[in-house]
PDB file of C-alpha atoms in Angstrom:
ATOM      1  CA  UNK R  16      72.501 -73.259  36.733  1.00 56.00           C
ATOM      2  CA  UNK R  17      72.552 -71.399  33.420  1.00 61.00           C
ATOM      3  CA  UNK R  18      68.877 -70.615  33.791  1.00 63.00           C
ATOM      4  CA  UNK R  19      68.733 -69.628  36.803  1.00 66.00           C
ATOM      5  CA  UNK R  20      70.441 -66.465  36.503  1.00 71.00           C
ATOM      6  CA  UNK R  21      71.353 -66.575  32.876  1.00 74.00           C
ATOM      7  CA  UNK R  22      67.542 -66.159  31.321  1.00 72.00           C
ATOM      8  CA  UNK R  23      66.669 -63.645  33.624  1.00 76.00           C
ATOM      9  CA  UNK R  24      69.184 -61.599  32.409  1.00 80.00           C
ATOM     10  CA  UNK R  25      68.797 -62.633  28.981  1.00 78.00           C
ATOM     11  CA  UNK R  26      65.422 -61.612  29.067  1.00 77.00           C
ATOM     12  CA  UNK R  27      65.856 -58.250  30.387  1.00 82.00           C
ATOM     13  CA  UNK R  28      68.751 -57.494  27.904  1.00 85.00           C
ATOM     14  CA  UNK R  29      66.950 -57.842  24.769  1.00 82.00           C
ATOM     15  CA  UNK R  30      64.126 -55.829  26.221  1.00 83.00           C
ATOM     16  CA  UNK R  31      66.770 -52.978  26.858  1.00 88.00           C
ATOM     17  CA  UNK R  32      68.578 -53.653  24.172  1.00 90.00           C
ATOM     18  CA  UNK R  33      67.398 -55.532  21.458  1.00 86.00           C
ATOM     19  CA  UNK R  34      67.576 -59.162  20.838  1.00 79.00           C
ATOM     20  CA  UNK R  35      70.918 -59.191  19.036  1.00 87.00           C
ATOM     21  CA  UNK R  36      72.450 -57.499  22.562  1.00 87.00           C
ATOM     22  CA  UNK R  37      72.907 -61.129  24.172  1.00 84.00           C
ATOM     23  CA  UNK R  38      74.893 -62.575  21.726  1.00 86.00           C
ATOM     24  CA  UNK R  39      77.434 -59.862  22.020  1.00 90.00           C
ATOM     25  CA  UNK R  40      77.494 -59.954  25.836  1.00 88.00           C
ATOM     26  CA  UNK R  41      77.885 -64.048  25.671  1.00 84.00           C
ATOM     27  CA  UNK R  42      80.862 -63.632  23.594  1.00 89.00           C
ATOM     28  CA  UNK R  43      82.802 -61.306  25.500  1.00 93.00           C
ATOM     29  CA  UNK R  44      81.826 -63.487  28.608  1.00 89.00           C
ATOM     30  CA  UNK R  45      82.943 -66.150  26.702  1.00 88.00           C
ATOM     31  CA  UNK R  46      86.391 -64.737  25.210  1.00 93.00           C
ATOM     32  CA  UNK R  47      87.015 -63.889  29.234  1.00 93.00           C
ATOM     33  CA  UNK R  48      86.059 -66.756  30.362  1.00 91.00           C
ATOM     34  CA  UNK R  49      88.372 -68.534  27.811  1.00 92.00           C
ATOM     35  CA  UNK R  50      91.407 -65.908  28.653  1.00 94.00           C
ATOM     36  CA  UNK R  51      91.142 -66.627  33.024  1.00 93.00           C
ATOM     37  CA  UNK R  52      91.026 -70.731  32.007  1.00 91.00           C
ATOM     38  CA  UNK R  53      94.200 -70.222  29.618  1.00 90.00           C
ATOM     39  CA  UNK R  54      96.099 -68.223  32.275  1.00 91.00           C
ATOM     40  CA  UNK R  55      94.786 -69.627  35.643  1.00 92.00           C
ATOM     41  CA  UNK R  56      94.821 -73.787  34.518  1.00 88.00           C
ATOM     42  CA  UNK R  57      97.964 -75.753  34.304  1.00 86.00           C
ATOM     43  CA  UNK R  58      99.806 -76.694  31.121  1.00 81.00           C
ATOM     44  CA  UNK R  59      98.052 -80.469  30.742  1.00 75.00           C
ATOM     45  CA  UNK R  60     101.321 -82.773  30.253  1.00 74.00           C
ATOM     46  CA  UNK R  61     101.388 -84.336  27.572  1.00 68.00           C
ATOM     47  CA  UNK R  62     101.841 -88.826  27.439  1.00 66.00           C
ATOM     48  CA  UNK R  63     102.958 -90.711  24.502  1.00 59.00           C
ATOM     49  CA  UNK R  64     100.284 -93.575  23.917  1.00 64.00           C
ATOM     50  CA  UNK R  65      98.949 -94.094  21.065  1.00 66.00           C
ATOM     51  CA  UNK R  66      95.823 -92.703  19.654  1.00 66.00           C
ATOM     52  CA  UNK R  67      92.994 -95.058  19.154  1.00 72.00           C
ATOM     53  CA  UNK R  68      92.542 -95.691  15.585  1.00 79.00           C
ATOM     54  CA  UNK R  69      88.279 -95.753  13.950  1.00 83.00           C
ATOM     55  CA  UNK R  70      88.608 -99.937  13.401  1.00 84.00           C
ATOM     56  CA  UNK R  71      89.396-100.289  17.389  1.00 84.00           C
ATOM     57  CA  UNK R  72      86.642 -98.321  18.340  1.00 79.00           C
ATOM     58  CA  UNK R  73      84.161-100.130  16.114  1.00 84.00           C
ATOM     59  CA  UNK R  74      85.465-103.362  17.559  1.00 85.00           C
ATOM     60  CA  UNK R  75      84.673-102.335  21.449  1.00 83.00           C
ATOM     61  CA  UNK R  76      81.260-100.871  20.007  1.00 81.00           C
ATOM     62  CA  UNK R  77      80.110-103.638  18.268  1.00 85.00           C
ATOM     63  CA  UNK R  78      81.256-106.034  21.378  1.00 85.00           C
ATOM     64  CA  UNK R  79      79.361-104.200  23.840  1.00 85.00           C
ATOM     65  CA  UNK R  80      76.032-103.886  23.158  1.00 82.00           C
ATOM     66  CA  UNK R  81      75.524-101.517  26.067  1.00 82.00           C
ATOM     67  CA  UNK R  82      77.520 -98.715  24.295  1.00 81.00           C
ATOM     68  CA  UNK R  83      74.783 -99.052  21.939  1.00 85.00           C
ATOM     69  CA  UNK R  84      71.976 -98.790  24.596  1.00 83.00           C
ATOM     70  CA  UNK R  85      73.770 -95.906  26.382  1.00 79.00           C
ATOM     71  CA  UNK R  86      74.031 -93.993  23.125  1.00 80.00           C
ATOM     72  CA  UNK R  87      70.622 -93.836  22.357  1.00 85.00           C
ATOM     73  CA  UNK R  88      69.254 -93.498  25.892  1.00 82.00           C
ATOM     74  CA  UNK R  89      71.529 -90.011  25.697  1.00 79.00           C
ATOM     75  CA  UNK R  90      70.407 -89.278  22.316  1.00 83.00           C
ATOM     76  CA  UNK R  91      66.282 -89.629  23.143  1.00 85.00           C
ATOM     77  CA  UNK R  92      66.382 -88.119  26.558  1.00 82.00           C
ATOM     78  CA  UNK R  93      68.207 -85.146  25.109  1.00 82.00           C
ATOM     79  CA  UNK R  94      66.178 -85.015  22.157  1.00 86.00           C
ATOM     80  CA  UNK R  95      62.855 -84.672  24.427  1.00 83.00           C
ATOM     81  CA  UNK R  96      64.286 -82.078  26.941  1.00 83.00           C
ATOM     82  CA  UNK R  97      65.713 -80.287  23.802  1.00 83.00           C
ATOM     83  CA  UNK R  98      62.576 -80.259  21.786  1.00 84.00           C
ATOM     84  CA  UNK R  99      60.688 -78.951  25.154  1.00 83.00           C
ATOM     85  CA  UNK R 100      63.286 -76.144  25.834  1.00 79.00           C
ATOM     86  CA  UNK R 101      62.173 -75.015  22.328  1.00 79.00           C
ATOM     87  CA  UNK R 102      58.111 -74.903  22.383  1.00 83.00           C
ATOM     88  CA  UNK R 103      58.249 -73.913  25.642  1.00 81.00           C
ATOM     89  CA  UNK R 104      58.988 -70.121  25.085  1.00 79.00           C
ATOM     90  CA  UNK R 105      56.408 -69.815  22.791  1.00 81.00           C
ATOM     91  CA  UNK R 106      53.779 -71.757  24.755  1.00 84.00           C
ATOM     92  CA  UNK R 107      54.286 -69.092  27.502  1.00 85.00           C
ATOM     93  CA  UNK R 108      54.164 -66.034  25.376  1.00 82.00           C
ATOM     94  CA  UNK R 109      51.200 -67.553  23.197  1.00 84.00           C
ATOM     95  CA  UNK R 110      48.994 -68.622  26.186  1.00 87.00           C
ATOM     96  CA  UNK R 111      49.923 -66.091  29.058  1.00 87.00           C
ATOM     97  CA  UNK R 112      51.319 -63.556  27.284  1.00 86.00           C
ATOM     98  CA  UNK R 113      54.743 -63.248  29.196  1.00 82.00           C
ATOM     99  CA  UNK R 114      57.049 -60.722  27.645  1.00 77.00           C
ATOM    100  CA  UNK R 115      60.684 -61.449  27.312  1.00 72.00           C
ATOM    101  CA  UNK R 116      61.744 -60.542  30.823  1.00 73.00           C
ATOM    102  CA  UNK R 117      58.815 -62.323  32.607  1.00 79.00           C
ATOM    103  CA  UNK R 118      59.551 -65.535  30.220  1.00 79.00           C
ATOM    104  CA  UNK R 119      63.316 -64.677  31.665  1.00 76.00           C
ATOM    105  CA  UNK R 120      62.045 -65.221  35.459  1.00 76.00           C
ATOM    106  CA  UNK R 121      59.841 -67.912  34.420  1.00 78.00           C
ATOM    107  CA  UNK R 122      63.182 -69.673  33.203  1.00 79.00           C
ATOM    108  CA  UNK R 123      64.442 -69.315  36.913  1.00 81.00           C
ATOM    109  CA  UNK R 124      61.834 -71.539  38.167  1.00 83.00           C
ATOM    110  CA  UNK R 125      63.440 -74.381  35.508  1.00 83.00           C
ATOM    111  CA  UNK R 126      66.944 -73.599  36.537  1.00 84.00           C
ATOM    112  CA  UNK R 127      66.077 -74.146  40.422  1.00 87.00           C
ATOM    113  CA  UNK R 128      64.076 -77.263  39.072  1.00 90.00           C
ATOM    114  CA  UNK R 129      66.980 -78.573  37.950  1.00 88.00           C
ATOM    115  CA  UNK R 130      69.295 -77.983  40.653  1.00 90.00           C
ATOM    116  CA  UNK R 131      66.975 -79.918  42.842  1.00 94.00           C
ATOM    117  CA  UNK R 132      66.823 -82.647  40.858  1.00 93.00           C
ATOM    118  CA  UNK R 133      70.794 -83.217  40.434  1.00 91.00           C
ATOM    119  CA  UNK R 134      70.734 -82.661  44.513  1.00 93.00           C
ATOM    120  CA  UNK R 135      67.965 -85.627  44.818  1.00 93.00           C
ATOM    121  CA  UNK R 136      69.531 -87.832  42.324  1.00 92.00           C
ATOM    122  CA  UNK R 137      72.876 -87.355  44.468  1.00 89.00           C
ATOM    123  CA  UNK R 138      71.240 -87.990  47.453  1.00 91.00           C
ATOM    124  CA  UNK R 139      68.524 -91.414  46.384  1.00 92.00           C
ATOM    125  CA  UNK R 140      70.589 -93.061  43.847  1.00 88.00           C
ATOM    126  CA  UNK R 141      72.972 -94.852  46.597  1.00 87.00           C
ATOM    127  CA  UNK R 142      70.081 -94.609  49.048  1.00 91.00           C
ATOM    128  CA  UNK R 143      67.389 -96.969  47.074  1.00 92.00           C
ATOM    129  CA  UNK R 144      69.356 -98.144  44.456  1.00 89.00           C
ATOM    130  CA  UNK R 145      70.508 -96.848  41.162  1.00 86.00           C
ATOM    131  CA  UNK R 146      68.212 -99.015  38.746  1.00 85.00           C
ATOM    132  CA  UNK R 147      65.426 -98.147  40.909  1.00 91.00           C
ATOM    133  CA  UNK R 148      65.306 -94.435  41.314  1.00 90.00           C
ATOM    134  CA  UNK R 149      66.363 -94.057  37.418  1.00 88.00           C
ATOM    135  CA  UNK R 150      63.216 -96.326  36.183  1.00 89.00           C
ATOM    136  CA  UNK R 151      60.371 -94.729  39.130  1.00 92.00           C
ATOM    137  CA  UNK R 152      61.733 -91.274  38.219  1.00 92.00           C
ATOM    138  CA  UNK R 153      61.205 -91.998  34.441  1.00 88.00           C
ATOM    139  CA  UNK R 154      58.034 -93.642  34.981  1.00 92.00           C
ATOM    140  CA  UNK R 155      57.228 -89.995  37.006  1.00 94.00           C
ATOM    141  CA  UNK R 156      58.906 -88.060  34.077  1.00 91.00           C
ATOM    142  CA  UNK R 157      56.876 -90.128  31.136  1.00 90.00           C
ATOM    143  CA  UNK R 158      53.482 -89.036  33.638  1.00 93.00           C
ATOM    144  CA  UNK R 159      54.151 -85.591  33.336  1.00 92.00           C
ATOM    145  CA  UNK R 160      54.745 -85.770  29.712  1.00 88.00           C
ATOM    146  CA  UNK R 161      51.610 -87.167  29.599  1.00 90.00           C
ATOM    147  CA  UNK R 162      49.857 -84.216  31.732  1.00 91.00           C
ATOM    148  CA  UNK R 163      51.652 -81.683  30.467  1.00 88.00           C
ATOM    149  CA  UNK R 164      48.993 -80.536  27.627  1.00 86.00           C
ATOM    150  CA  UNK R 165      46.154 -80.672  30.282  1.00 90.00           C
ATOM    151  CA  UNK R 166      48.000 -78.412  32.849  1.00 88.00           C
ATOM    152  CA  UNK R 167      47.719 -75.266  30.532  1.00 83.00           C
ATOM    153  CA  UNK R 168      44.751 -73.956  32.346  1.00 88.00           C
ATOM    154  CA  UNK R 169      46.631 -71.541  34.426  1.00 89.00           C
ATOM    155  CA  UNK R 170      50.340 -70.095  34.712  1.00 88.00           C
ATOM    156  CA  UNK R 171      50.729 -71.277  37.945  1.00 89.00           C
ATOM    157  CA  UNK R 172      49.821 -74.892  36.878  1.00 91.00           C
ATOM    158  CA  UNK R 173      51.994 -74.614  33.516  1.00 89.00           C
ATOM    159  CA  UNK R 174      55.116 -73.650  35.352  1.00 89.00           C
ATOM    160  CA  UNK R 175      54.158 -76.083  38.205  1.00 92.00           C
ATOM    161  CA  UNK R 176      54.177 -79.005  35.225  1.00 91.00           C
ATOM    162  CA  UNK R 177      57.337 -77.471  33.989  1.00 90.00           C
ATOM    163  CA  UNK R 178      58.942 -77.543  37.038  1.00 92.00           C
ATOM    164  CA  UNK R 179      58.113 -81.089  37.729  1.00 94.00           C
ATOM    165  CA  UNK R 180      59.204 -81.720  33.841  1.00 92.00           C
ATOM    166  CA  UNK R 181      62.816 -80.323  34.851  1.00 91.00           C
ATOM    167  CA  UNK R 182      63.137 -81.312  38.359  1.00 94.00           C
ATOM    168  CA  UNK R 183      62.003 -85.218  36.693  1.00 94.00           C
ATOM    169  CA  UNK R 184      64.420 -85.295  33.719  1.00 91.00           C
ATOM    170  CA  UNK R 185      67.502 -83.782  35.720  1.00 91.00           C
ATOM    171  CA  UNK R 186      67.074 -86.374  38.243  1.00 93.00           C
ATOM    172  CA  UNK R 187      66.401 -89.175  36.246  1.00 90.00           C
ATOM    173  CA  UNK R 188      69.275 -87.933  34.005  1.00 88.00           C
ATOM    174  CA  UNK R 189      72.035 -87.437  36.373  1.00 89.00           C
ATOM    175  CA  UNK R 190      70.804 -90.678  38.730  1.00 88.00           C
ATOM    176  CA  UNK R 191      71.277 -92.555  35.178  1.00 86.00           C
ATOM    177  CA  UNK R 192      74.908 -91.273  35.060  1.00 83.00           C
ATOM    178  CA  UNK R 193      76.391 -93.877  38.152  1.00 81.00           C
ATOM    179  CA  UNK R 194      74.212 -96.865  36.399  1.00 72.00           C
ATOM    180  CA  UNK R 195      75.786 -96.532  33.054  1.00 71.00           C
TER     181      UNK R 195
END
């Protein structure tokens, strides 16, 4: 996914160019990108129902306490990759002393993390059960938390955690997805 390729590249373009350089290269990948979806999708058709007022909504919300439970399961779990994703630059360059580009291919081993994890939620969600693989792999996940500040004894180990961190929450994420 985005890490994958995109910090790698990210990494080496501010050490060409200077750390404002990405942000200019994301928006004119992002203007094109905008331009080929405008010309290449279909005109989306348009149906006349009516629009769900604020009252309606907060009926359905407050009748279904699940909404509830779903919304904050969302909210937490991105709220602990997020907070991660940001320490975890600065734990590499602190305590290994990665420069931007390195930190760039460390990224990689996240973004391959990740794509494992949405490719073994896919595959052992309808295998052992949804409820099942979504609490074990948090269980797993909440473990590695745990670990994770007595793995820093090496690279190898750190990125090995992280890469357990990612391949965990992606898979535990995205096997949640069916059970909601």
């Amino acid at each position: 996914r985005q890490l994958l390729v995109g910090a790698p590249l990210v990494g080496i373009v501010i050490e060409r160019q200077g750390w404002h350089a990405p942000f200019f290269w994301l928006a004119i990948f992002g203007f094109g990108a905008a331009f080929l979806l405008w010309r290449l999708l279909p005109a989306a058709r348009v149906h006349a129902t009516r629009a769900a007022d604020l009252r309606s909504v907060l009926r359905v919300m407050r009748g279904h306490r699940v909404i509830w439970a779903v919304g904050l399961y969302v909210l937490l779990a991105m709220i602990a990759q997020e907070l991660l994703l940001i320490v975890y630059g600065d734990w590499m360059e602190q305590s290994y002393r990665l420069n931007l580009a390195n930190l760039g291919l460390a990224s990689a081993v996240i973004g391959g993390s990740e794509i494992l994890g949405e490719l073994t939620a896919g595959w052992s969600v309808d295998r052992f059960g949804k409820r099942r693989v979504v609490i074990g792999l948090g269980l797993l996940l909440a473990l590695v938390y745990f670990l994770m500040p007595f793995t820093s004894i090496s690279l190898g180990s750190a990125l090995a955690t992280l890469f357990m961190f990612f391949y965990l929450f992606e898979a535990t994420f995205v096997g949640s997805m069916p059970l909601m």
